[in-house]
PDB file of C-alpha atoms and ligand atoms in Angstrom:
ATOM      1  CA  UNK J   1     112.968 117.407 262.028  1.00 52.00           C
ATOM      2  CA  UNK J   2     113.606 113.800 261.154  1.00 77.00           C
ATOM      3  CA  UNK J   3     115.607 112.698 264.167  1.00 95.00           C
ATOM      4  CA  UNK J   4     114.422 109.403 265.626  1.00 96.00           C
ATOM      5  CA  UNK J   5     114.083 108.932 269.339  1.00 98.00           C
ATOM      6  CA  UNK J   6     116.744 106.743 270.918  1.00 98.00           C
ATOM      7  CA  UNK J   7     115.974 105.293 274.339  1.00 98.00           C
ATOM      8  CA  UNK J   8     119.159 103.836 275.793  1.00 98.00           C
ATOM      9  CA  UNK J   9     119.521 101.839 278.984  1.00 98.00           C
ATOM     10  CA  UNK J  10     122.826 102.236 280.814  1.00 98.00           C
ATOM     11  CA  UNK J  11     122.806  99.303 283.182  1.00 98.00           C
ATOM     12  CA  UNK J  12     126.034 100.525 284.828  1.00 98.00           C
ATOM     13  CA  UNK J  13     127.590  97.812 287.061  1.00 98.00           C
ATOM     14  CA  UNK J  14     124.336  95.923 287.593  1.00 98.00           C
ATOM     15  CA  UNK J  15     122.875  92.641 286.456  1.00 98.00           C
ATOM     16  CA  UNK J  16     123.510  88.907 286.537  1.00 98.00           C
ATOM     17  CA  UNK J  17     122.943  86.165 283.979  1.00 98.00           C
ATOM     18  CA  UNK J  18     119.599  85.297 285.530  1.00 98.00           C
ATOM     19  CA  UNK J  19     118.387  88.875 286.132  1.00 98.00           C
ATOM     20  CA  UNK J  20     119.402  89.874 282.597  1.00 98.00           C
ATOM     21  CA  UNK J  21     117.450  86.979 281.095  1.00 98.00           C
ATOM     22  CA  UNK J  22     114.271  88.026 282.922  1.00 98.00           C
ATOM     23  CA  UNK J  23     114.652  91.694 281.967  1.00 98.00           C
ATOM     24  CA  UNK J  24     115.405  90.918 278.319  1.00 97.00           C
ATOM     25  CA  UNK J  25     112.530  88.505 277.905  1.00 96.00           C
ATOM     26  CA  UNK J  26     110.145  91.192 279.168  1.00 96.00           C
ATOM     27  CA  UNK J  27     111.629  93.812 276.837  1.00 97.00           C
ATOM     28  CA  UNK J  28     111.576  91.451 273.862  1.00 94.00           C
ATOM     29  CA  UNK J  29     107.897  90.666 274.378  1.00 93.00           C
ATOM     30  CA  UNK J  30     106.981  94.325 273.919  1.00 92.00           C
ATOM     31  CA  UNK J  31     109.579  95.627 271.472  1.00 93.00           C
ATOM     32  CA  UNK J  32     107.213  95.364 268.482  1.00 92.00           C
ATOM     33  CA  UNK J  33     105.095  98.133 269.977  1.00 94.00           C
ATOM     34  CA  UNK J  34     107.967 100.601 269.706  1.00 95.00           C
ATOM     35  CA  UNK J  35     108.877 100.348 266.049  1.00 94.00           C
ATOM     36  CA  UNK J  36     109.013 104.141 265.665  1.00 96.00           C
ATOM     37  CA  UNK J  37     111.974 104.511 268.036  1.00 97.00           C
ATOM     38  CA  UNK J  38     115.368 102.908 268.588  1.00 97.00           C
ATOM     39  CA  UNK J  39     115.826 100.931 271.788  1.00 98.00           C
ATOM     40  CA  UNK J  40     119.315 100.236 273.097  1.00 98.00           C
ATOM     41  CA  UNK J  41     120.697  98.370 276.092  1.00 98.00           C
ATOM     42  CA  UNK J  42     124.241  98.795 277.411  1.00 98.00           C
ATOM     43  CA  UNK J  43     125.035  95.952 279.827  1.00 98.00           C
ATOM     44  CA  UNK J  44     128.348  95.424 281.613  1.00 98.00           C
ATOM     45  CA  UNK J  45     131.039  94.052 279.264  1.00 98.00           C
ATOM     46  CA  UNK J  46     131.014  90.435 280.513  1.00 98.00           C
ATOM     47  CA  UNK J  47     127.346  90.130 279.548  1.00 98.00           C
ATOM     48  CA  UNK J  48     127.536  91.641 276.067  1.00 98.00           C
ATOM     49  CA  UNK J  49     127.711  88.343 274.243  1.00 97.00           C
ATOM     50  CA  UNK J  50     124.834  86.645 276.039  1.00 97.00           C
ATOM     51  CA  UNK J  51     122.679  89.784 275.981  1.00 98.00           C
ATOM     52  CA  UNK J  52     123.357  90.187 272.253  1.00 96.00           C
ATOM     53  CA  UNK J  53     122.211  86.629 271.641  1.00 95.00           C
ATOM     54  CA  UNK J  54     119.001  87.140 273.612  1.00 95.00           C
ATOM     55  CA  UNK J  55     118.156  90.438 271.908  1.00 93.00           C
ATOM     56  CA  UNK J  56     117.964  88.836 268.527  1.00 74.00           C
ATOM     57  CA  UNK J  57     118.140  92.143 266.631  1.00 73.00           C
ATOM     58  CA  UNK J  58     115.111  94.303 267.442  1.00 87.00           C
ATOM     59  CA  UNK J  59     116.786  96.000 270.375  1.00 97.00           C
ATOM     60  CA  UNK J  60     120.260  97.419 269.824  1.00 98.00           C
ATOM     61  CA  UNK J  61     123.361  96.545 271.846  1.00 98.00           C
ATOM     62  CA  UNK J  62     125.945  98.946 273.231  1.00 98.00           C
ATOM     63  CA  UNK J  63     128.876  98.945 275.637  1.00 98.00           C
ATOM     64  CA  UNK J  64     129.592 101.314 278.506  1.00 98.00           C
ATOM     65  CA  UNK J  65     133.290 101.887 277.915  1.00 98.00           C
ATOM     66  CA  UNK J  66     136.191 101.024 275.639  1.00 98.00           C
ATOM     67  CA  UNK J  67     139.949 101.407 275.482  1.00 98.00           C
ATOM     68  CA  UNK J  68     141.421 104.535 273.983  1.00 98.00           C
ATOM     69  CA  UNK J  69     143.836 102.267 272.120  1.00 98.00           C
ATOM     70  CA  UNK J  70     143.045 101.440 268.509  1.00 96.00           C
ATOM     71  CA  UNK J  71     145.210  98.342 268.124  1.00 97.00           C
ATOM     72  CA  UNK J  72     145.376  95.088 270.082  1.00 98.00           C
ATOM     73  CA  UNK J  73     148.335  94.738 272.409  1.00 98.00           C
ATOM     74  CA  UNK J  74     149.658  94.637 275.932  1.00 98.00           C
ATOM     75  CA  UNK J  75     146.982  96.652 277.736  1.00 98.00           C
ATOM     76  CA  UNK J  76     145.877  94.490 280.643  1.00 98.00           C
ATOM     77  CA  UNK J  77     142.251  94.901 281.575  1.00 97.00           C
ATOM     78  CA  UNK J  78     141.347  97.010 278.550  1.00 98.00           C
ATOM     79  CA  UNK J  79     138.721  96.240 275.889  1.00 98.00           C
ATOM     80  CA  UNK J  80     139.359  97.148 272.256  1.00 98.00           C
ATOM     81  CA  UNK J  81     136.547  98.741 270.264  1.00 98.00           C
ATOM     82  CA  UNK J  82     136.821  96.060 267.587  1.00 98.00           C
ATOM     83  CA  UNK J  83     136.094  93.412 270.223  1.00 98.00           C
ATOM     84  CA  UNK J  84     132.862  95.198 271.111  1.00 98.00           C
ATOM     85  CA  UNK J  85     131.915  95.485 267.446  1.00 98.00           C
ATOM     86  CA  UNK J  86     132.602  91.775 266.980  1.00 98.00           C
ATOM     87  CA  UNK J  87     130.098  91.014 269.750  1.00 97.00           C
ATOM     88  CA  UNK J  88     127.409  92.983 267.941  1.00 96.00           C
ATOM     89  CA  UNK J  89     127.686  96.339 269.680  1.00 98.00           C
ATOM     90  CA  UNK J  90     126.571  99.310 267.603  1.00 98.00           C
ATOM     91  CA  UNK J  91     127.096 101.962 270.280  1.00 98.00           C
ATOM     92  CA  UNK J  92     129.471 102.697 273.124  1.00 99.00           C
ATOM     93  CA  UNK J  93     129.115 105.245 275.913  1.00 99.00           C
ATOM     94  CA  UNK J  94     132.155 107.513 276.323  1.00 98.00           C
ATOM     95  CA  UNK J  95     132.900 110.128 278.947  1.00 98.00           C
ATOM     96  CA  UNK J  96     130.152 109.224 281.392  1.00 98.00           C
ATOM     97  CA  UNK J  97     130.480 111.475 284.442  1.00 98.00           C
ATOM     98  CA  UNK J  98     131.103 108.435 286.650  1.00 98.00           C
ATOM     99  CA  UNK J  99     134.159 107.621 284.546  1.00 98.00           C
ATOM    100  CA  UNK J 100     135.279 111.232 284.568  1.00 98.00           C
ATOM    101  CA  UNK J 101     134.834 111.607 288.339  1.00 97.00           C
ATOM    102  CA  UNK J 102     135.772 108.143 289.638  1.00 98.00           C
ATOM    103  CA  UNK J 103     138.295 106.918 287.070  1.00 97.00           C
ATOM    104  CA  UNK J 104     140.078 110.117 286.164  1.00 97.00           C
ATOM    105  CA  UNK J 105     139.017 110.387 282.532  1.00 98.00           C
ATOM    106  CA  UNK J 106     139.780 113.891 281.331  1.00 98.00           C
ATOM    107  CA  UNK J 107     138.599 115.612 278.150  1.00 98.00           C
ATOM    108  CA  UNK J 108     141.636 114.387 276.204  1.00 98.00           C
ATOM    109  CA  UNK J 109     141.038 110.758 277.210  1.00 98.00           C
ATOM    110  CA  UNK J 110     137.368 111.042 276.343  1.00 98.00           C
ATOM    111  CA  UNK J 111     138.274 112.463 272.925  1.00 98.00           C
ATOM    112  CA  UNK J 112     140.673 109.557 272.273  1.00 98.00           C
ATOM    113  CA  UNK J 113     137.951 107.062 273.236  1.00 98.00           C
ATOM    114  CA  UNK J 114     135.458 108.812 270.951  1.00 98.00           C
ATOM    115  CA  UNK J 115     137.911 108.519 268.050  1.00 98.00           C
ATOM    116  CA  UNK J 116     138.741 104.889 268.927  1.00 98.00           C
ATOM    117  CA  UNK J 117     135.024 104.042 268.960  1.00 98.00           C
ATOM    118  CA  UNK J 118     134.462 105.434 265.480  1.00 98.00           C
ATOM    119  CA  UNK J 119     137.626 103.749 264.199  1.00 98.00           C
ATOM    120  CA  UNK J 120     135.966 100.444 265.178  1.00 98.00           C
ATOM    121  CA  UNK J 121     132.689 101.335 263.489  1.00 98.00           C
ATOM    122  CA  UNK J 122     130.927 102.028 266.788  1.00 98.00           C
ATOM    123  CA  UNK J 123     128.695 105.043 267.392  1.00 98.00           C
ATOM    124  CA  UNK J 124     129.986 106.882 270.452  1.00 99.00           C
ATOM    125  CA  UNK J 125     127.451 108.300 272.902  1.00 99.00           C
ATOM    126  CA  UNK J 126     129.440 111.241 274.243  1.00 99.00           C
ATOM    127  CA  UNK J 127     128.296 112.228 277.741  1.00 98.00           C
ATOM    128  CA  UNK J 128     128.666 115.799 278.927  1.00 98.00           C
ATOM    129  CA  UNK J 129     127.237 117.567 281.938  1.00 98.00           C
ATOM    130  CA  UNK J 130     127.904 120.013 284.730  1.00 98.00           C
ATOM    131  CA  UNK J 131     128.082 119.475 288.484  1.00 97.00           C
ATOM    132  CA  UNK J 132     125.716 121.248 290.863  1.00 96.00           C
ATOM    133  CA  UNK J 133     128.488 123.618 291.879  1.00 96.00           C
ATOM    134  CA  UNK J 134     129.138 124.489 288.249  1.00 97.00           C
ATOM    135  CA  UNK J 135     125.442 125.097 287.582  1.00 96.00           C
ATOM    136  CA  UNK J 136     125.098 127.261 290.658  1.00 95.00           C
ATOM    137  CA  UNK J 137     128.086 129.336 289.635  1.00 97.00           C
ATOM    138  CA  UNK J 138     126.602 129.859 286.174  1.00 97.00           C
ATOM    139  CA  UNK J 139     129.298 127.770 284.526  1.00 98.00           C
ATOM    140  CA  UNK J 140     126.995 125.258 282.792  1.00 98.00           C
ATOM    141  CA  UNK J 141     127.584 126.501 279.262  1.00 98.00           C
ATOM    142  CA  UNK J 142     131.302 126.936 279.837  1.00 98.00           C
ATOM    143  CA  UNK J 143     131.574 123.316 281.023  1.00 98.00           C
ATOM    144  CA  UNK J 144     129.428 121.899 278.214  1.00 98.00           C
ATOM    145  CA  UNK J 145     131.310 123.983 275.672  1.00 98.00           C
ATOM    146  CA  UNK J 146     134.661 122.745 276.986  1.00 98.00           C
ATOM    147  CA  UNK J 147     133.637 119.065 277.126  1.00 98.00           C
ATOM    148  CA  UNK J 148     132.087 119.054 273.652  1.00 98.00           C
ATOM    149  CA  UNK J 149     134.730 121.371 272.228  1.00 98.00           C
ATOM    150  CA  UNK J 150     137.553 119.030 273.216  1.00 98.00           C
ATOM    151  CA  UNK J 151     136.011 116.251 271.132  1.00 98.00           C
ATOM    152  CA  UNK J 152     135.118 118.502 268.201  1.00 98.00           C
ATOM    153  CA  UNK J 153     138.686 119.805 268.173  1.00 98.00           C
ATOM    154  CA  UNK J 154     140.164 116.305 268.186  1.00 98.00           C
ATOM    155  CA  UNK J 155     137.717 114.475 265.920  1.00 98.00           C
ATOM    156  CA  UNK J 156     136.292 117.274 263.770  1.00 98.00           C
ATOM    157  CA  UNK J 157     132.650 118.337 263.590  1.00 98.00           C
ATOM    158  CA  UNK J 158     132.105 115.856 260.721  1.00 98.00           C
ATOM    159  CA  UNK J 159     132.518 113.017 263.210  1.00 98.00           C
ATOM    160  CA  UNK J 160     129.184 113.999 264.745  1.00 98.00           C
ATOM    161  CA  UNK J 161     127.385 112.661 261.685  1.00 98.00           C
ATOM    162  CA  UNK J 162     127.945 109.285 263.347  1.00 98.00           C
ATOM    163  CA  UNK J 163     127.774 110.138 267.029  1.00 98.00           C
ATOM    164  CA  UNK J 164     125.221 110.787 269.746  1.00 98.00           C
ATOM    165  CA  UNK J 165     125.558 113.315 272.562  1.00 98.00           C
ATOM    166  CA  UNK J 166     124.031 112.734 275.987  1.00 98.00           C
ATOM    167  CA  UNK J 167     123.480 115.724 278.258  1.00 98.00           C
ATOM    168  CA  UNK J 168     123.669 114.348 281.777  1.00 98.00           C
ATOM    169  CA  UNK J 169     123.745 116.970 284.517  1.00 98.00           C
ATOM    170  CA  UNK J 170     125.781 115.312 287.265  1.00 97.00           C
ATOM    171  CA  UNK J 171     123.427 116.606 289.962  1.00 96.00           C
ATOM    172  CA  UNK J 172     120.527 114.716 288.361  1.00 95.00           C
ATOM    173  CA  UNK J 173     122.239 111.328 288.062  1.00 94.00           C
ATOM    174  CA  UNK J 174     120.903 108.754 290.489  1.00 89.00           C
ATOM    175  CA  UNK J 175     119.582 111.508 292.744  1.00 91.00           C
ATOM    176  CA  UNK J 176     115.913 111.450 291.820  1.00 86.00           C
ATOM    177  CA  UNK J 177     116.387 115.115 290.953  1.00 90.00           C
ATOM    178  CA  UNK J 178     115.678 115.791 287.289  1.00 92.00           C
ATOM    179  CA  UNK J 179     116.424 118.799 285.159  1.00 93.00           C
ATOM    180  CA  UNK J 180     113.228 120.614 284.285  1.00 96.00           C
ATOM    181  CA  UNK J 181     112.170 120.442 280.672  1.00 97.00           C
ATOM    182  CA  UNK J 182     113.285 124.080 280.331  1.00 97.00           C
ATOM    183  CA  UNK J 183     116.741 123.340 281.762  1.00 97.00           C
ATOM    184  CA  UNK J 184     117.153 120.300 279.509  1.00 98.00           C
ATOM    185  CA  UNK J 185     115.980 122.170 276.421  1.00 98.00           C
ATOM    186  CA  UNK J 186     118.321 125.095 277.147  1.00 98.00           C
ATOM    187  CA  UNK J 187     121.343 122.822 277.520  1.00 98.00           C
ATOM    188  CA  UNK J 188     120.442 120.815 274.422  1.00 98.00           C
ATOM    189  CA  UNK J 189     119.891 123.959 272.365  1.00 98.00           C
ATOM    190  CA  UNK J 190     123.283 125.218 273.522  1.00 98.00           C
ATOM    191  CA  UNK J 191     124.983 121.942 272.529  1.00 98.00           C
ATOM    192  CA  UNK J 192     123.268 121.868 269.133  1.00 98.00           C
ATOM    193  CA  UNK J 193     124.246 125.497 268.655  1.00 98.00           C
ATOM    194  CA  UNK J 194     127.889 124.639 269.304  1.00 98.00           C
ATOM    195  CA  UNK J 195     127.771 122.097 266.479  1.00 98.00           C
ATOM    196  CA  UNK J 196     125.701 124.396 264.249  1.00 98.00           C
ATOM    197  CA  UNK J 197     128.340 127.104 264.503  1.00 98.00           C
ATOM    198  CA  UNK J 198     130.564 124.750 262.545  1.00 97.00           C
ATOM    199  CA  UNK J 199     128.121 122.686 260.497  1.00 98.00           C
ATOM    200  CA  UNK J 200     124.373 123.334 260.507  1.00 98.00           C
ATOM    201  CA  UNK J 201     123.467 120.138 258.688  1.00 97.00           C
ATOM    202  CA  UNK J 202     125.316 117.899 261.100  1.00 98.00           C
ATOM    203  CA  UNK J 203     123.931 119.829 264.070  1.00 98.00           C
ATOM    204  CA  UNK J 204     120.419 119.232 262.813  1.00 97.00           C
ATOM    205  CA  UNK J 205     120.902 115.490 262.453  1.00 97.00           C
ATOM    206  CA  UNK J 206     122.820 114.656 265.648  1.00 98.00           C
ATOM    207  CA  UNK J 207     120.701 112.922 268.280  1.00 98.00           C
ATOM    208  CA  UNK J 208     120.904 114.596 271.698  1.00 98.00           C
ATOM    209  CA  UNK J 209     119.807 112.451 274.637  1.00 98.00           C
ATOM    210  CA  UNK J 210     118.921 113.660 278.114  1.00 98.00           C
ATOM    211  CA  UNK J 211     120.075 111.579 281.087  1.00 98.00           C
ATOM    212  CA  UNK J 212     119.551 112.009 284.811  1.00 97.00           C
ATOM    213  CA  UNK J 213     116.708 110.408 286.772  1.00 95.00           C
ATOM    214  CA  UNK J 214     114.482 109.909 283.735  1.00 97.00           C
ATOM    215  CA  UNK J 215     111.431 107.952 284.899  1.00 96.00           C
ATOM    216  CA  UNK J 216     108.074 106.983 283.498  1.00 96.00           C
ATOM    217  CA  UNK J 217     106.427 110.049 285.009  1.00 96.00           C
ATOM    218  CA  UNK J 218     108.832 112.698 283.683  1.00 97.00           C
ATOM    219  CA  UNK J 219     109.788 111.114 280.345  1.00 98.00           C
ATOM    220  CA  UNK J 220     107.037 112.694 278.231  1.00 98.00           C
ATOM    221  CA  UNK J 221     107.782 116.233 279.382  1.00 97.00           C
ATOM    222  CA  UNK J 222     111.533 115.878 278.766  1.00 98.00           C
ATOM    223  CA  UNK J 223     111.140 114.056 275.451  1.00 98.00           C
ATOM    224  CA  UNK J 224     108.713 116.620 274.099  1.00 97.00           C
ATOM    225  CA  UNK J 225     111.417 119.334 274.130  1.00 97.00           C
ATOM    226  CA  UNK J 226     112.448 120.301 270.597  1.00 97.00           C
ATOM    227  CA  UNK J 227     116.095 119.396 271.030  1.00 98.00           C
ATOM    228  CA  UNK J 228     115.679 116.269 273.157  1.00 98.00           C
ATOM    229  CA  UNK J 229     115.899 113.211 270.919  1.00 98.00           C
ATOM    230  CA  UNK J 230     115.866 110.489 273.513  1.00 98.00           C
ATOM    231  CA  UNK J 231     117.075 109.426 276.919  1.00 98.00           C
ATOM    232  CA  UNK J 232     120.036 107.746 278.554  1.00 98.00           C
ATOM    233  CA  UNK J 233     118.398 105.866 281.372  1.00 98.00           C
ATOM    234  CA  UNK J 234     120.185 104.491 284.446  1.00 98.00           C
ATOM    235  CA  UNK J 235     118.120 103.124 287.323  1.00 97.00           C
ATOM    236  CA  UNK J 236     114.852 102.925 285.404  1.00 98.00           C
ATOM    237  CA  UNK J 237     116.470 100.789 282.684  1.00 98.00           C
ATOM    238  CA  UNK J 238     116.856  97.899 285.122  1.00 98.00           C
ATOM    239  CA  UNK J 239     113.113  97.343 285.488  1.00 98.00           C
ATOM    240  CA  UNK J 240     111.314  96.295 282.319  1.00 98.00           C
ATOM    241  CA  UNK J 241     108.071  98.078 283.179  1.00 98.00           C
ATOM    242  CA  UNK J 242     109.868 101.367 283.856  1.00 98.00           C
ATOM    243  CA  UNK J 243     112.059 101.207 280.761  1.00 98.00           C
ATOM    244  CA  UNK J 244     109.098 100.242 278.576  1.00 98.00           C
ATOM    245  CA  UNK J 245     107.025 103.109 279.949  1.00 98.00           C
ATOM    246  CA  UNK J 246     109.759 105.523 278.865  1.00 98.00           C
ATOM    247  CA  UNK J 247     109.870 103.847 275.443  1.00 98.00           C
ATOM    248  CA  UNK J 248     106.091 104.211 275.226  1.00 98.00           C
ATOM    249  CA  UNK J 249     106.367 107.947 275.933  1.00 98.00           C
ATOM    250  CA  UNK J 250     108.882 108.284 273.093  1.00 98.00           C
ATOM    251  CA  UNK J 251     106.792 106.166 270.750  1.00 97.00           C
ATOM    252  CA  UNK J 252     103.735 108.329 271.451  1.00 97.00           C
ATOM    253  CA  UNK J 253     105.702 111.455 270.539  1.00 97.00           C
ATOM    254  CA  UNK J 254     107.317 109.845 267.524  1.00 95.00           C
ATOM    255  CA  UNK J 255     106.186 110.744 264.039  1.00 76.00           C
ATOM    256  CA  UNK J 256     107.194 107.311 262.753  1.00 65.00           C
TER     257      UNK J 256
HETATM  258  P1  LIG E 301     119.858 107.569 286.468  1.00 61.70           P
HETATM  259  O1  LIG E 301     118.785 107.421 285.423  1.00 61.70           O
HETATM  260  O2  LIG E 301     119.926 106.417 287.412  1.00 61.70           O
HETATM  261  O3  LIG E 301     119.812 108.909 287.136  1.00 61.70           O
HETATM  262  O4  LIG E 301     121.272 107.518 285.680  1.00 61.70           O
HETATM  263  C1  LIG E 301     121.449 108.333 284.586  1.00 61.70           C
HETATM  264  C2  LIG E 301     122.717 107.948 283.923  1.00 61.70           C
HETATM  265  O5  LIG E 301     123.789 108.176 284.462  1.00 61.70           O
HETATM  266  C3  LIG E 301     122.637 107.278 282.616  1.00 61.70           C
HETATM  267  O6  LIG E 301     123.888 107.179 282.015  1.00 61.70           O
END
């Protein structure tokens, strides 16, 4: 398996110019130690330009959201993918459960955003995941299959050659409750299997991240699962020491 680890920080709606500068200077000091993995930060949109300037290149830049529109125009409050690319973003998160639950994004919207991201040259990080109720009613695979299937149907399996999938069980996000390594591996294997049913080569190359209360002390066990190729980190990405400890766990497991 030649998939590289990707450790991505989703800052969500957190940060300030001064707090970002402190966090980034601490990350930059250590980034050389993690040359075997990819490190990514996804700050709120207003900070993308200044964060991009401070990163200088070693750590990658991503956005948390984009418009589903593919051309500039009268869409007040929206951000076009090309604008994100112009600021140096390589990645953009789409379909995060907070956007699905709080801002009404359905599978069709998420699929349009995924396509819009790729049309702008951005790598979408497609988030999927079940609620606690869905897990407890044995609907996890049905939900993951539906969420991924909607994007595969709209964009084609070939699109996953340039996409990342993040499995984020909703019940593990910001709760301190983490999926066990077995639960994460099972979900990731299911997702990879869904892609493999259509294209084995693409399935084998697509990076699958786990997200949901990843911390320094559980990172190694999650990242050592065969089908876990990195993490999408919320709370722990806001503290340099915590984020770096997760990067160190990935680096230690990396073959690079
Ligand atoms: P936490 O790491 O804070 O649980 O958040 C996970 C997440 O939602 C990343 O996108």
